[in-house]
Coordinates of C-alpha atoms in Angstrom, one line a residue:
M1 CA 38.3 40.1 138.3
P2 CA 40.6 40.7 141.3
R3 CA 39.2 43.5 143.7
T4 CA 42.3 43.9 145.9
L5 CA 46.0 44.1 145.5
G6 CA 46.3 40.7 147.3
Q7 CA 43.8 39.1 144.9
G8 CA 45.6 40.6 141.9
M9 CA 49.0 39.3 143.1
A10 CA 47.5 35.8 143.7
F11 CA 45.9 35.9 140.3
L12 CA 49.2 36.8 138.6
L13 CA 51.1 34.2 140.6
G14 CA 48.6 31.5 139.6
F15 CA 48.6 32.6 136.0
A16 CA 52.5 32.5 135.9
A17 CA 52.4 29.0 137.4
A18 CA 49.9 27.8 134.9
L19 CA 52.1 29.2 132.0
I20 CA 55.2 27.5 133.3
M21 CA 53.4 24.1 133.7
S22 CA 51.6 24.4 130.4
P23 CA 52.5 22.0 127.6
L24 CA 52.4 25.0 125.3
S25 CA 55.2 26.8 127.2
I26 CA 58.4 27.5 125.3
R27 CA 61.3 25.4 126.4
V28 CA 64.9 26.6 125.9
A29 CA 67.1 24.0 124.3
S30 CA 70.1 22.8 126.1
A31 CA 73.4 24.0 124.7
D32 CA 74.6 20.4 124.1
A33 CA 71.3 19.3 122.4
P34 CA 71.5 18.9 118.6
D35 CA 69.3 20.9 116.3
S36 CA 66.7 18.7 114.5
T37 CA 68.8 18.2 111.3
D38 CA 71.8 17.2 113.3
A39 CA 69.7 14.8 115.4
V40 CA 68.4 13.1 112.3
V41 CA 71.9 12.7 110.9
E42 CA 73.2 11.4 114.2
A43 CA 70.4 8.8 114.4
R44 CA 71.0 7.7 110.8
L45 CA 74.7 7.2 111.6
H46 CA 73.9 5.2 114.7
A47 CA 71.5 3.0 112.8
A48 CA 74.0 2.5 109.9
V49 CA 76.9 1.7 112.3
N50 CA 74.7 -0.9 114.1
A51 CA 73.6 -2.4 110.8
E52 CA 77.2 -2.7 109.8
R53 CA 78.1 -4.3 113.1
A54 CA 75.1 -6.7 112.8
R55 CA 76.3 -7.7 109.3
L56 CA 79.4 -9.1 111.1
H57 CA 77.4 -10.6 114.0
L58 CA 78.6 -8.0 116.5
I59 CA 76.5 -6.6 119.3
P60 CA 74.7 -3.3 118.7
L61 CA 76.1 -0.1 120.3
E62 CA 73.8 1.5 122.8
R63 CA 73.7 5.3 122.6
V64 CA 74.3 7.2 125.8
P65 CA 73.2 10.8 126.0
E66 CA 76.1 11.8 128.1
L67 CA 78.5 10.4 125.5
D68 CA 76.5 12.1 122.8
A69 CA 77.1 15.4 124.6
V70 CA 80.9 14.8 124.7
A71 CA 81.0 13.8 121.0
R72 CA 78.8 16.7 120.0
A73 CA 80.9 19.2 121.9
H74 CA 84.1 17.9 120.1
S75 CA 82.4 18.1 116.7
R76 CA 81.2 21.7 117.5
D77 CA 84.7 22.6 118.6
M78 CA 86.3 21.2 115.4
A79 CA 83.6 22.9 113.2
G80 CA 84.0 26.2 115.0
R81 CA 87.8 26.3 114.9
G82 CA 88.3 24.4 111.6
Y83 CA 90.4 21.4 112.5
L84 CA 90.0 17.7 112.4
A85 CA 91.8 15.8 115.2
H86 CA 91.3 13.5 118.1
V87 CA 93.4 15.8 120.3
N88 CA 92.1 19.3 120.4
P89 CA 94.4 22.4 120.3
E90 CA 94.6 22.5 124.1
G91 CA 95.9 18.9 124.1
L92 CA 92.7 17.2 125.4
S93 CA 92.3 13.6 124.1
P94 CA 89.0 11.7 123.8
L95 CA 89.8 10.1 127.2
D96 CA 90.3 13.5 128.8
R97 CA 87.0 14.8 127.4
I98 CA 85.1 11.7 128.6
Q99 CA 86.6 11.9 132.0
S100 CA 86.0 15.6 132.2
A101 CA 82.3 15.0 131.6
G102 CA 82.3 12.7 134.7
I103 CA 81.7 9.5 132.7
D104 CA 83.3 6.5 134.4
G105 CA 82.8 2.8 134.8
F106 CA 84.2 1.9 131.4
T107 CA 87.2 -0.3 130.7
L108 CA 88.0 0.7 127.1
A109 CA 87.4 3.8 125.0
A110 CA 88.1 4.9 121.5
E111 CA 87.0 7.6 119.0
N112 CA 86.4 8.0 115.3
A113 CA 86.2 11.5 113.8
G114 CA 85.6 12.7 110.3
L115 CA 84.4 15.4 108.1
T116 CA 82.5 15.6 104.8
D117 CA 80.7 18.0 102.5
D118 CA 78.4 15.2 101.3
G119 CA 74.6 15.9 101.4
E120 CA 74.1 12.6 103.3
P121 CA 77.0 12.8 105.8
S122 CA 76.2 9.6 107.7
A123 CA 76.6 7.4 104.6
E124 CA 79.9 8.9 103.5
I125 CA 81.4 9.0 106.9
L126 CA 80.6 5.4 107.5
R127 CA 82.1 4.4 104.1
N128 CA 85.3 6.3 105.0
W129 CA 85.5 4.7 108.4
I130 CA 85.1 1.2 106.9
A131 CA 87.8 1.9 104.3
S132 CA 90.2 3.2 107.0
P133 CA 91.9 0.3 109.0
V134 CA 92.3 2.3 112.2
H135 CA 88.7 3.6 112.1
A136 CA 87.4 0.1 111.1
D137 CA 89.2 -1.3 114.1
N138 CA 87.1 0.9 116.4
L139 CA 83.9 0.3 114.4
Y140 CA 84.2 -3.5 114.5
A141 CA 85.8 -3.9 118.0
P142 CA 83.7 -6.7 119.7
P143 CA 84.1 -5.3 123.2
F144 CA 82.5 -2.0 122.5
N145 CA 78.9 -1.8 123.7
H146 CA 78.2 1.9 124.2
T147 CA 78.5 4.9 122.0
G148 CA 78.1 8.6 121.7
I149 CA 77.6 10.4 118.4
G150 CA 77.9 14.1 117.8
I151 CA 77.6 16.0 114.5
A152 CA 78.1 19.7 113.9
R153 CA 78.2 21.9 110.8
S154 CA 80.7 24.6 110.1
A155 CA 79.9 28.0 108.7
N156 CA 80.9 26.8 105.2
G157 CA 78.6 23.7 105.4
T158 CA 81.2 21.0 106.2
W159 CA 79.9 18.3 108.5
Y160 CA 82.1 17.4 111.5
V161 CA 81.4 14.0 113.0
T162 CA 82.6 12.4 116.2
Q163 CA 81.7 8.9 117.4
L164 CA 82.9 7.7 120.8
Y165 CA 83.0 4.0 121.7
L166 CA 83.1 2.5 125.2
T167 CA 83.1 -0.9 126.8
V168 CA 81.0 -0.9 130.0
A169 CA 80.6 -4.0 132.1
R170 CA 77.1 -5.5 131.8

């Protein structure tokens, strides 16, 4: 039990430090982090895309957290404002969004986007991308080796999905 004001202050300071460093402390999630359901769907889509690429003997796409954040922000924007497009209403393209995030060192970039009301969005989105020649071109492009995936859900339950593709020198 602290007996002086100085001891009491030292106790409180030590107690606060212990709480901050405790593994039980509450962490505030980053604004660009997915919720757990979205993270599972993103991971399933990534695995399905790489399985599809492997079927054609293409290299797997490595997920990059910074690209995930760009893709996720675009999906959230589309879900929040109810549009589906590669260029947002302010005229920013995928390349603009990638560069605005400070991502550089790539030689080629592309984006697939889609939406679905399906209960398993990753499966339907991938089927739709495979069926679309333009989206399939991105999905199967041999030079791509990095990706970012972002998924968001609108108020009415529609899933919005964005996948970015980059070629980065190895």
